Amino acid sequence: MNADPNIDYIGKPVRRSEDFALVQGRARYSDDEAAANQACAYVLRSRHAHGHLRAIDASDARLMPGVLAIYTGDDLARYKPMRSPFPIVDADSNPMRGNGTQFFATTRVRYVGDPIALIVAETEMQARDAAEAIVLDIEELPAVTDARACDGPGVVAIYDDTPGNLSVEAHFGHTKEVEAAFARAAHVARLNIVNNRVVVSAMEPRAVLAQYDPASERFTLHMQTQGVYGMRNNLAAALGVKPEKVHVVTGSVGGSFGMKGVVFPEYIGIAHAARALGRPIKWTEARSDSFVSDHQGRDHDIDAELALSQDGEFLALRMKGYGNLGAYMSPFGVMIAALNIHRNAQSVYRTPLIEMTMRCMFTNTPPIGAYRGAGRPEGNYIMERMIDKAARDMKIDANELRRRNHIQPAQLPFRTGVGTEYDSGEYTALLDAALKAADWDGFDARKADSERRGRLRGRGVGQYLEITAPPMKELGALQFAENGDVVIVTGTLDFGQGHATTFGQVLADKLGVPFERIRLVQGDSDRVTVGGGTGGSKSLMASGAAIVEAGDKVIEKGKQAAAHFLETAVADIEFGRGRFRVAGTDRAIGIMELAQRLREAPRLPDDLPKTLDVSHVHDAAPSAYPNGCHVAEVEIDRDTGVVEVVRYVMANDFGVVVNPMIVEGQAHGGVVQGIGQALMERTYFDGAGQFLTGTYTDYAMPRADNAPFFEIHSRPTRATTNVLGAKGCGEAGCAGALPSVMNAVVDALAPFGVDHVNMPATPEVVWRIVRGQ
């Protein structure tokens, strides 16, 4: 059977093939895995934000029923914690401090949730009971949770060798040129912009089942990842073994948003216990623990300045601020603060000069890691808030100000002030399309209606452009199985993105194989021999390109095989719509039949392919630049301060869209996360560093009634940076939502003299503004 020759799969809203298992409960998550004779683990964590760990007395706990072992930081000290791979230095080329410090505490605890001991017992409850019996002698120290507050005399040092808690002061830009631009500016807009810390809150808590085979000296870990190849290599490095001694298996993953892509200390402790005890060890994190032990997101405090000419031309953007790293440096936290924010603040504008100075600080809080967008929403948010502020100051229409500074199609390819090169896009046309779809001109009537009902109404625009992560080398293996399936093996990993469907559409279009017979393998490091993982909105550019290029190799092999069976020369074979045909004749053979004949042929010439299977590695391609424009309208209840997003329109340029239904779903999710951060989500710590928002009773998450129905329009321009012409879409919703919603909130509150509100615009914050408090 071949694919329907009348169907082009790319561009069609094909129903997600992976959803059947998910909705029927047949998907297997990490906690679903179990092994014979497995033991269970629990992690004892610090209840103090900062203190000297004087002693750990586990003598009574070791004697409790079912307890098999208790491991502390001293027991695990031989392992290597994961380091940040980004070699960031300061202006004097001094390297960042504190890289590679996160593991089980030994002499000091640095945040509430810092792991201290790993308890292994026959059951989880026995491990939990034993944890309660461990006596900790901790001399409590003062704690600091705010990055800006770290920067000053008298603040306690979190690390003895890191004075002032400064890991690195990262700088980008040409200071003298920027100073000159500000000196000749007709106007300078200024804002303090806080990007509030948020809890990642993935649907599935972290979990791992670790086994060790002493005969082969090999670890097998069933666990969540964002790519098994990278996780295998990083685990092996931490454990001090060769990569082939680690086997990582990932099934279904209930969300990640960047957090599950790194090696956490618990994984190493669990692997150590499996080897030491000779038994499988299972650990599943409780939700209450995940609030303090998972990496958290955002948390930047930036003073921004935009210099403009008399006509509103952007001359320079200058940003100085603080990036909160948390108590330990995660692999990505410093990269977000020091590299990604300023690169994405360029957005769709010609701004010739951008300078950023970011002081990356350690605090007594959970480490900051990658969170949906990882610097891209932050950078776009800064630029869009500055545009609205400048427009109000200069009494210029904000959208007109955007148009005056847009990069125009005739200027592409465009080399930006941050060193990127945009290849495609129609930014003014996209803005105009979004405004038209949002009925911008009809706003006054809607505002008047809101006022009649005693409510405030505001509107906001959030135009954005993201720099996707550069795709790494990516595997594209295609296998024609005996049962008639066609198997794709690639190194990205699906945790909600719909890879099986999207990649299947790419392959069905390329080779004409039956879409319903395509299977996807991503979660087994023994089969994924190369892979960049999923992150940075690059999966389709990486795996998609690998699949297309692997398809070309299948066609070449197929032409040789078809020429043999059709008794003609290879040069006479044409391929299209899943069939190899002798040119100018009706003699042909379908690709699936050809694969079967190769499998079943008793004897084939030595120079003939024995199978259509191929394994191909796609080389890295440049980043792509998804962009768009979101328009939000909000209503505010004067009496309660509650902000409601009542209208939301977006127009996006994601390049070639393989599956518009999946793309819309990705946009929905990103926008809702943006609404959550803008209006309700924030972590709070008290003066002692205690985490006060550690449950869903205290930490507000967006729900269905916090989001309106979305109107989505696609206005694509084809990317030239990859073979599919795609630009990535997974994180763009956040980048458009933060500025559009917050610009709308500020617009609604403008009658009260407000020109800026920092996120989150909670009911209390808004209520106080309305009442002048």
JSON list of C-alpha atoms in Angstrom, two decimals, residues 595-766:
[
{"chain": "A", "resi": 595, "resn": "ALA", "atom": "CA", "xyz": [11.13, -2.85, -0.17]},
{"chain": "A", "resi": 596, "resn": "GLN", "atom": "CA", "xyz": [9.31, -6.15, 0.27]},
{"chain": "A", "resi": 597, "resn": "ARG", "atom": "CA", "xyz": [10.85, -7.69, -2.85]},
{"chain": "A", "resi": 598, "resn": "LEU", "atom": "CA", "xyz": [14.31, -6.76, -1.67]},
{"chain": "A", "resi": 599, "resn": "ARG", "atom": "CA", "xyz": [13.63, -8.43, 1.68]},
{"chain": "A", "resi": 600, "resn": "GLU", "atom": "CA", "xyz": [12.26, -11.61, 0.12]},
{"chain": "A", "resi": 601, "resn": "ALA", "atom": "CA", "xyz": [14.59, -11.98, -2.85]},
{"chain": "A", "resi": 602, "resn": "PRO", "atom": "CA", "xyz": [16.57, -15.22, -2.44]},
{"chain": "A", "resi": 603, "resn": "ARG", "atom": "CA", "xyz": [19.61, -13.87, -4.26]},
{"chain": "A", "resi": 604, "resn": "LEU", "atom": "CA", "xyz": [20.60, -10.42, -5.45]},
{"chain": "A", "resi": 605, "resn": "PRO", "atom": "CA", "xyz": [23.63, -9.15, -7.36]},
{"chain": "A", "resi": 606, "resn": "ASP", "atom": "CA", "xyz": [26.48, -8.07, -5.11]},
{"chain": "A", "resi": 607, "resn": "ASP", "atom": "CA", "xyz": [26.30, -4.46, -6.28]},
{"chain": "A", "resi": 608, "resn": "LEU", "atom": "CA", "xyz": [22.56, -4.18, -5.60]},
{"chain": "A", "resi": 609, "resn": "PRO", "atom": "CA", "xyz": [21.17, -2.74, -2.33]},
{"chain": "A", "resi": 610, "resn": "LYS", "atom": "CA", "xyz": [19.75, -5.48, -0.12]},
{"chain": "A", "resi": 611, "resn": "THR", "atom": "CA", "xyz": [17.37, -3.08, 1.59]},
{"chain": "A", "resi": 612, "resn": "LEU", "atom": "CA", "xyz": [16.03, 0.44, 1.24]},
{"chain": "A", "resi": 613, "resn": "ASP", "atom": "CA", "xyz": [17.06, 1.23, 4.82]},
{"chain": "A", "resi": 614, "resn": "VAL", "atom": "CA", "xyz": [19.34, 4.23, 5.28]},
{"chain": "A", "resi": 615, "resn": "SER", "atom": "CA", "xyz": [21.02, 6.00, 8.18]},
{"chain": "A", "resi": 616, "resn": "HIS", "atom": "CA", "xyz": [21.88, 9.61, 7.55]},
{"chain": "A", "resi": 617, "resn": "VAL", "atom": "CA", "xyz": [23.21, 12.43, 9.71]},
{"chain": "A", "resi": 618, "resn": "HIS", "atom": "CA", "xyz": [22.06, 15.93, 8.85]},
{"chain": "A", "resi": 619, "resn": "ASP", "atom": "CA", "xyz": [24.69, 18.59, 9.38]},
{"chain": "A", "resi": 620, "resn": "ALA", "atom": "CA", "xyz": [23.79, 21.68, 11.41]},
{"chain": "A", "resi": 621, "resn": "ALA", "atom": "CA", "xyz": [21.81, 24.39, 9.63]},
{"chain": "A", "resi": 622, "resn": "PRO", "atom": "CA", "xyz": [21.61, 28.07, 10.59]},
{"chain": "A", "resi": 623, "resn": "SER", "atom": "CA", "xyz": [18.96, 29.41, 12.94]},
{"chain": "A", "resi": 624, "resn": "ALA", "atom": "CA", "xyz": [15.59, 30.46, 11.62]},
{"chain": "A", "resi": 625, "resn": "TYR", "atom": "CA", "xyz": [13.58, 33.53, 12.62]},
{"chain": "A", "resi": 626, "resn": "PRO", "atom": "CA", "xyz": [9.91, 32.91, 13.38]},
{"chain": "A", "resi": 627, "resn": "ASN", "atom": "CA", "xyz": [8.04, 36.13, 13.92]},
{"chain": "A", "resi": 628, "resn": "GLY", "atom": "CA", "xyz": [4.57, 37.49, 14.35]},
{"chain": "A", "resi": 629, "resn": "CYS", "atom": "CA", "xyz": [2.28, 40.06, 15.85]},
{"chain": "A", "resi": 630, "resn": "HIS", "atom": "CA", "xyz": [-0.20, 39.50, 18.69]},
{"chain": "A", "resi": 631, "resn": "VAL", "atom": "CA", "xyz": [-3.00, 41.89, 19.60]},
{"chain": "A", "resi": 632, "resn": "ALA", "atom": "CA", "xyz": [-4.64, 41.55, 23.01]},
{"chain": "A", "resi": 633, "resn": "GLU", "atom": "CA", "xyz": [-7.56, 43.34, 24.61]},
{"chain": "A", "resi": 634, "resn": "VAL", "atom": "CA", "xyz": [-8.22, 43.23, 28.34]},
{"chain": "A", "resi": 635, "resn": "GLU", "atom": "CA", "xyz": [-11.00, 44.30, 30.64]},
{"chain": "A", "resi": 636, "resn": "ILE", "atom": "CA", "xyz": [-10.35, 45.26, 34.24]},
{"chain": "A", "resi": 637, "resn": "ASP", "atom": "CA", "xyz": [-12.86, 45.09, 37.05]},
{"chain": "A", "resi": 638, "resn": "ARG", "atom": "CA", "xyz": [-12.46, 48.35, 38.98]},
{"chain": "A", "resi": 639, "resn": "ASP", "atom": "CA", "xyz": [-13.75, 46.85, 42.22]},
{"chain": "A", "resi": 640, "resn": "THR", "atom": "CA", "xyz": [-11.55, 43.75, 42.33]},
{"chain": "A", "resi": 641, "resn": "GLY", "atom": "CA", "xyz": [-8.59, 44.56, 40.08]},
{"chain": "A", "resi": 642, "resn": "VAL", "atom": "CA", "xyz": [-9.12, 41.32, 38.16]},
{"chain": "A", "resi": 643, "resn": "VAL", "atom": "CA", "xyz": [-7.76, 41.49, 34.61]},
{"chain": "A", "resi": 644, "resn": "GLU", "atom": "CA", "xyz": [-9.53, 39.45, 31.95]},
{"chain": "A", "resi": 645, "resn": "VAL", "atom": "CA", "xyz": [-8.13, 38.87, 28.46]},
{"chain": "A", "resi": 646, "resn": "VAL", "atom": "CA", "xyz": [-11.27, 39.25, 26.37]},
{"chain": "A", "resi": 647, "resn": "ARG", "atom": "CA", "xyz": [-9.94, 39.27, 22.78]},
{"chain": "A", "resi": 648, "resn": "TYR", "atom": "CA", "xyz": [-6.78, 37.82, 21.32]},
{"chain": "A", "resi": 649, "resn": "VAL", "atom": "CA", "xyz": [-5.63, 37.81, 17.70]},
{"chain": "A", "resi": 650, "resn": "MET", "atom": "CA", "xyz": [-2.30, 36.68, 16.35]},
{"chain": "A", "resi": 651, "resn": "ALA", "atom": "CA", "xyz": [-0.72, 36.67, 12.92]},
{"chain": "A", "resi": 652, "resn": "ASN", "atom": "CA", "xyz": [2.38, 34.52, 12.64]},
{"chain": "A", "resi": 653, "resn": "ASP", "atom": "CA", "xyz": [5.13, 33.85, 10.14]},
{"chain": "A", "resi": 654, "resn": "PHE", "atom": "CA", "xyz": [6.37, 30.34, 10.84]},
{"chain": "A", "resi": 655, "resn": "GLY", "atom": "CA", "xyz": [7.63, 29.75, 7.35]},
{"chain": "A", "resi": 656, "resn": "VAL", "atom": "CA", "xyz": [6.36, 26.56, 5.72]},
{"chain": "A", "resi": 657, "resn": "VAL", "atom": "CA", "xyz": [3.77, 25.06, 8.07]},
{"chain": "A", "resi": 658, "resn": "VAL", "atom": "CA", "xyz": [3.63, 21.28, 7.89]},
{"chain": "A", "resi": 659, "resn": "ASN", "atom": "CA", "xyz": [0.55, 20.82, 10.09]},
{"chain": "A", "resi": 660, "resn": "PRO", "atom": "CA", "xyz": [-1.47, 23.98, 10.79]},
{"chain": "A", "resi": 661, "resn": "MET", "atom": "CA", "xyz": [-3.58, 22.29, 13.47]},
{"chain": "A", "resi": 662, "resn": "ILE", "atom": "CA", "xyz": [-0.52, 21.33, 15.50]},
{"chain": "A", "resi": 663, "resn": "VAL", "atom": "CA", "xyz": [1.01, 24.76, 14.98]},
{"chain": "A", "resi": 664, "resn": "GLU", "atom": "CA", "xyz": [-2.14, 26.41, 16.31]},
{"chain": "A", "resi": 665, "resn": "GLY", "atom": "CA", "xyz": [-2.05, 24.12, 19.32]},
{"chain": "A", "resi": 666, "resn": "GLN", "atom": "CA", "xyz": [1.54, 25.11, 20.03]},
{"chain": "A", "resi": 667, "resn": "ALA", "atom": "CA", "xyz": [0.56, 28.78, 19.75]},
{"chain": "A", "resi": 668, "resn": "HIS", "atom": "CA", "xyz": [-2.37, 28.27, 22.14]},
{"chain": "A", "resi": 669, "resn": "GLY", "atom": "CA", "xyz": [-0.13, 26.71, 24.77]},
{"chain": "A", "resi": 670, "resn": "GLY", "atom": "CA", "xyz": [2.54, 29.37, 24.52]},
{"chain": "A", "resi": 671, "resn": "VAL", "atom": "CA", "xyz": [0.04, 32.21, 24.75]},
{"chain": "A", "resi": 672, "resn": "VAL", "atom": "CA", "xyz": [-1.64, 30.75, 27.82]},
{"chain": "A", "resi": 673, "resn": "GLN", "atom": "CA", "xyz": [1.74, 30.40, 29.51]},
{"chain": "A", "resi": 674, "resn": "GLY", "atom": "CA", "xyz": [2.40, 34.02, 28.63]},
{"chain": "A", "resi": 675, "resn": "ILE", "atom": "CA", "xyz": [-0.95, 35.10, 30.07]},
{"chain": "A", "resi": 676, "resn": "GLY", "atom": "CA", "xyz": [-0.14, 33.17, 33.23]},
{"chain": "A", "resi": 677, "resn": "GLN", "atom": "CA", "xyz": [3.18, 34.91, 33.70]},
{"chain": "A", "resi": 678, "resn": "ALA", "atom": "CA", "xyz": [1.76, 38.32, 32.84]},
{"chain": "A", "resi": 679, "resn": "LEU", "atom": "CA", "xyz": [-1.24, 38.20, 35.14]},
{"chain": "A", "resi": 680, "resn": "MET", "atom": "CA", "xyz": [-0.82, 35.65, 37.92]},
{"chain": "A", "resi": 681, "resn": "GLU", "atom": "CA", "xyz": [2.32, 33.52, 38.17]},
{"chain": "A", "resi": 682, "resn": "ARG", "atom": "CA", "xyz": [5.13, 34.49, 40.49]},
{"chain": "A", "resi": 683, "resn": "THR", "atom": "CA", "xyz": [7.30, 32.86, 43.10]},
{"chain": "A", "resi": 684, "resn": "TYR", "atom": "CA", "xyz": [7.57, 34.52, 46.51]},
{"chain": "A", "resi": 685, "resn": "PHE", "atom": "CA", "xyz": [10.27, 34.09, 49.15]},
{"chain": "A", "resi": 686, "resn": "ASP", "atom": "CA", "xyz": [10.26, 35.56, 52.62]},
{"chain": "A", "resi": 687, "resn": "GLY", "atom": "CA", "xyz": [13.20, 37.29, 54.31]},
{"chain": "A", "resi": 688, "resn": "ALA", "atom": "CA", "xyz": [14.64, 33.98, 55.46]},
{"chain": "A", "resi": 689, "resn": "GLY", "atom": "CA", "xyz": [14.49, 32.54, 51.95]},
{"chain": "A", "resi": 690, "resn": "GLN", "atom": "CA", "xyz": [11.48, 30.35, 52.66]},
{"chain": "A", "resi": 691, "resn": "PHE", "atom": "CA", "xyz": [9.42, 29.56, 49.55]},
{"chain": "A", "resi": 692, "resn": "LEU", "atom": "CA", "xyz": [5.89, 30.81, 50.16]},
{"chain": "A", "resi": 693, "resn": "THR", "atom": "CA", "xyz": [4.28, 29.67, 46.90]},
{"chain": "A", "resi": 694, "resn": "GLY", "atom": "CA", "xyz": [5.05, 25.97, 47.04]},
{"chain": "A", "resi": 695, "resn": "THR", "atom": "CA", "xyz": [1.60, 24.57, 46.26]},
{"chain": "A", "resi": 696, "resn": "TYR", "atom": "CA", "xyz": [-1.15, 25.29, 43.78]},
{"chain": "A", "resi": 697, "resn": "THR", "atom": "CA", "xyz": [-3.10, 26.81, 46.65]},
{"chain": "A", "resi": 698, "resn": "ASP", "atom": "CA", "xyz": [-0.55, 29.62, 46.74]},
{"chain": "A", "resi": 699, "resn": "TYR", "atom": "CA", "xyz": [0.80, 29.62, 43.19]},
{"chain": "A", "resi": 700, "resn": "ALA", "atom": "CA", "xyz": [-1.74, 30.65, 40.58]},
{"chain": "A", "resi": 701, "resn": "MET", "atom": "CA", "xyz": [-1.73, 28.80, 37.27]},
{"chain": "A", "resi": 702, "resn": "PRO", "atom": "CA", "xyz": [-3.73, 29.87, 34.20]},
{"chain": "A", "resi": 703, "resn": "ARG", "atom": "CA", "xyz": [-6.80, 27.77, 33.44]},
{"chain": "A", "resi": 704, "resn": "ALA", "atom": "CA", "xyz": [-9.29, 27.61, 30.64]},
{"chain": "A", "resi": 705, "resn": "ASP", "atom": "CA", "xyz": [-11.35, 30.49, 31.99]},
{"chain": "A", "resi": 706, "resn": "ASN", "atom": "CA", "xyz": [-8.28, 32.76, 32.01]},
{"chain": "A", "resi": 707, "resn": "ALA", "atom": "CA", "xyz": [-7.92, 32.55, 28.25]},
{"chain": "A", "resi": 708, "resn": "PRO", "atom": "CA", "xyz": [-10.21, 33.77, 25.49]},
{"chain": "A", "resi": 709, "resn": "PHE", "atom": "CA", "xyz": [-10.87, 32.03, 22.22]},
{"chain": "A", "resi": 710, "resn": "PHE", "atom": "CA", "xyz": [-7.89, 32.73, 19.99]},
{"chain": "A", "resi": 711, "resn": "GLU", "atom": "CA", "xyz": [-8.04, 33.96, 16.42]},
{"chain": "A", "resi": 712, "resn": "ILE", "atom": "CA", "xyz": [-4.97, 32.82, 14.52]},
{"chain": "A", "resi": 713, "resn": "HIS", "atom": "CA", "xyz": [-3.82, 33.91, 11.09]},
{"chain": "A", "resi": 714, "resn": "SER", "atom": "CA", "xyz": [-0.85, 32.61, 9.16]},
{"chain": "A", "resi": 715, "resn": "ARG", "atom": "CA", "xyz": [1.13, 34.92, 6.92]},
{"chain": "A", "resi": 716, "resn": "PRO", "atom": "CA", "xyz": [4.25, 32.89, 6.12]},
{"chain": "A", "resi": 717, "resn": "THR", "atom": "CA", "xyz": [7.38, 33.71, 4.21]},
{"chain": "A", "resi": 718, "resn": "ARG", "atom": "CA", "xyz": [9.59, 30.76, 3.39]},
{"chain": "A", "resi": 719, "resn": "ALA", "atom": "CA", "xyz": [12.83, 30.41, 5.37]},
{"chain": "A", "resi": 720, "resn": "THR", "atom": "CA", "xyz": [15.94, 29.98, 3.27]},
{"chain": "A", "resi": 721, "resn": "THR", "atom": "CA", "xyz": [17.97, 28.48, 6.11]},
{"chain": "A", "resi": 722, "resn": "ASN", "atom": "CA", "xyz": [16.65, 24.93, 5.87]},
{"chain": "A", "resi": 723, "resn": "VAL", "atom": "CA", "xyz": [15.39, 22.54, 3.24]},
{"chain": "A", "resi": 724, "resn": "LEU", "atom": "CA", "xyz": [11.79, 22.60, 4.44]},
{"chain": "A", "resi": 725, "resn": "GLY", "atom": "CA", "xyz": [11.53, 26.40, 4.64]},
{"chain": "A", "resi": 726, "resn": "ALA", "atom": "CA", "xyz": [10.22, 26.12, 8.22]},
{"chain": "A", "resi": 727, "resn": "LYS", "atom": "CA", "xyz": [10.93, 28.58, 11.04]},
{"chain": "A", "resi": 728, "resn": "GLY", "atom": "CA", "xyz": [9.85, 26.89, 14.27]},
{"chain": "A", "resi": 729, "resn": "CYS", "atom": "CA", "xyz": [6.79, 27.68, 16.37]},
{"chain": "A", "resi": 730, "resn": "GLY", "atom": "CA", "xyz": [6.91, 25.97, 19.75]},
{"chain": "A", "resi": 731, "resn": "GLU", "atom": "CA", "xyz": [7.89, 28.91, 21.92]},
{"chain": "A", "resi": 732, "resn": "ALA", "atom": "CA", "xyz": [6.61, 31.88, 19.93]},
{"chain": "A", "resi": 733, "resn": "GLY", "atom": "CA", "xyz": [3.33, 32.12, 21.83]},
{"chain": "A", "resi": 734, "resn": "CYS", "atom": "CA", "xyz": [5.12, 33.34, 24.96]},
{"chain": "A", "resi": 735, "resn": "ALA", "atom": "CA", "xyz": [7.10, 35.92, 23.00]},
{"chain": "A", "resi": 736, "resn": "GLY", "atom": "CA", "xyz": [3.95, 37.54, 21.65]},
{"chain": "A", "resi": 737, "resn": "ALA", "atom": "CA", "xyz": [1.79, 37.15, 24.73]},
{"chain": "A", "resi": 738, "resn": "LEU", "atom": "CA", "xyz": [3.93, 38.87, 27.35]},
{"chain": "A", "resi": 739, "resn": "PRO", "atom": "CA", "xyz": [4.13, 42.27, 25.60]},
{"chain": "A", "resi": 740, "resn": "SER", "atom": "CA", "xyz": [0.65, 42.27, 24.05]},
{"chain": "A", "resi": 741, "resn": "VAL", "atom": "CA", "xyz": [-1.08, 41.49, 27.35]},
{"chain": "A", "resi": 742, "resn": "MET", "atom": "CA", "xyz": [1.03, 43.85, 29.44]},
{"chain": "A", "resi": 743, "resn": "ASN", "atom": "CA", "xyz": [0.78, 46.66, 26.88]},
{"chain": "A", "resi": 744, "resn": "ALA", "atom": "CA", "xyz": [-2.98, 46.20, 27.05]},
{"chain": "A", "resi": 745, "resn": "VAL", "atom": "CA", "xyz": [-2.96, 46.35, 30.86]},
{"chain": "A", "resi": 746, "resn": "VAL", "atom": "CA", "xyz": [-0.93, 49.57, 30.82]},
{"chain": "A", "resi": 747, "resn": "ASP", "atom": "CA", "xyz": [-3.26, 51.03, 28.19]},
{"chain": "A", "resi": 748, "resn": "ALA", "atom": "CA", "xyz": [-6.29, 50.27, 30.35]},
{"chain": "A", "resi": 749, "resn": "LEU", "atom": "CA", "xyz": [-4.65, 51.88, 33.40]},
{"chain": "A", "resi": 750, "resn": "ALA", "atom": "CA", "xyz": [-3.33, 54.92, 31.54]},
{"chain": "A", "resi": 751, "resn": "PRO", "atom": "CA", "xyz": [-6.14, 57.18, 32.90]},
{"chain": "A", "resi": 752, "resn": "PHE", "atom": "CA", "xyz": [-4.58, 56.68, 36.35]},
{"chain": "A", "resi": 753, "resn": "GLY", "atom": "CA", "xyz": [-1.24, 58.08, 35.21]},
{"chain": "A", "resi": 754, "resn": "VAL", "atom": "CA", "xyz": [0.32, 54.67, 34.72]},
{"chain": "A", "resi": 755, "resn": "ASP", "atom": "CA", "xyz": [2.96, 54.14, 32.04]},
{"chain": "A", "resi": 756, "resn": "HIS", "atom": "CA", "xyz": [4.37, 50.81, 33.27]},
{"chain": "A", "resi": 757, "resn": "VAL", "atom": "CA", "xyz": [3.32, 47.84, 35.36]},
{"chain": "A", "resi": 758, "resn": "ASN", "atom": "CA", "xyz": [5.72, 45.01, 36.10]},
{"chain": "A", "resi": 759, "resn": "MET", "atom": "CA", "xyz": [4.50, 41.46, 35.79]},
{"chain": "A", "resi": 760, "resn": "PRO", "atom": "CA", "xyz": [2.47, 39.89, 37.20]},
{"chain": "A", "resi": 761, "resn": "ALA", "atom": "CA", "xyz": [-0.45, 42.30, 37.07]},
{"chain": "A", "resi": 762, "resn": "THR", "atom": "CA", "xyz": [-2.29, 40.52, 39.86]},
{"chain": "A", "resi": 763, "resn": "PRO", "atom": "CA", "xyz": [-5.67, 41.74, 41.14]},
{"chain": "A", "resi": 764, "resn": "GLU", "atom": "CA", "xyz": [-3.96, 43.26, 44.19]},
{"chain": "A", "resi": 765, "resn": "VAL", "atom": "CA", "xyz": [-1.45, 45.20, 42.08]},
{"chain": "A", "resi": 766, "resn": "VAL", "atom": "CA", "xyz": [-4.15, 46.52, 39.76]}
]
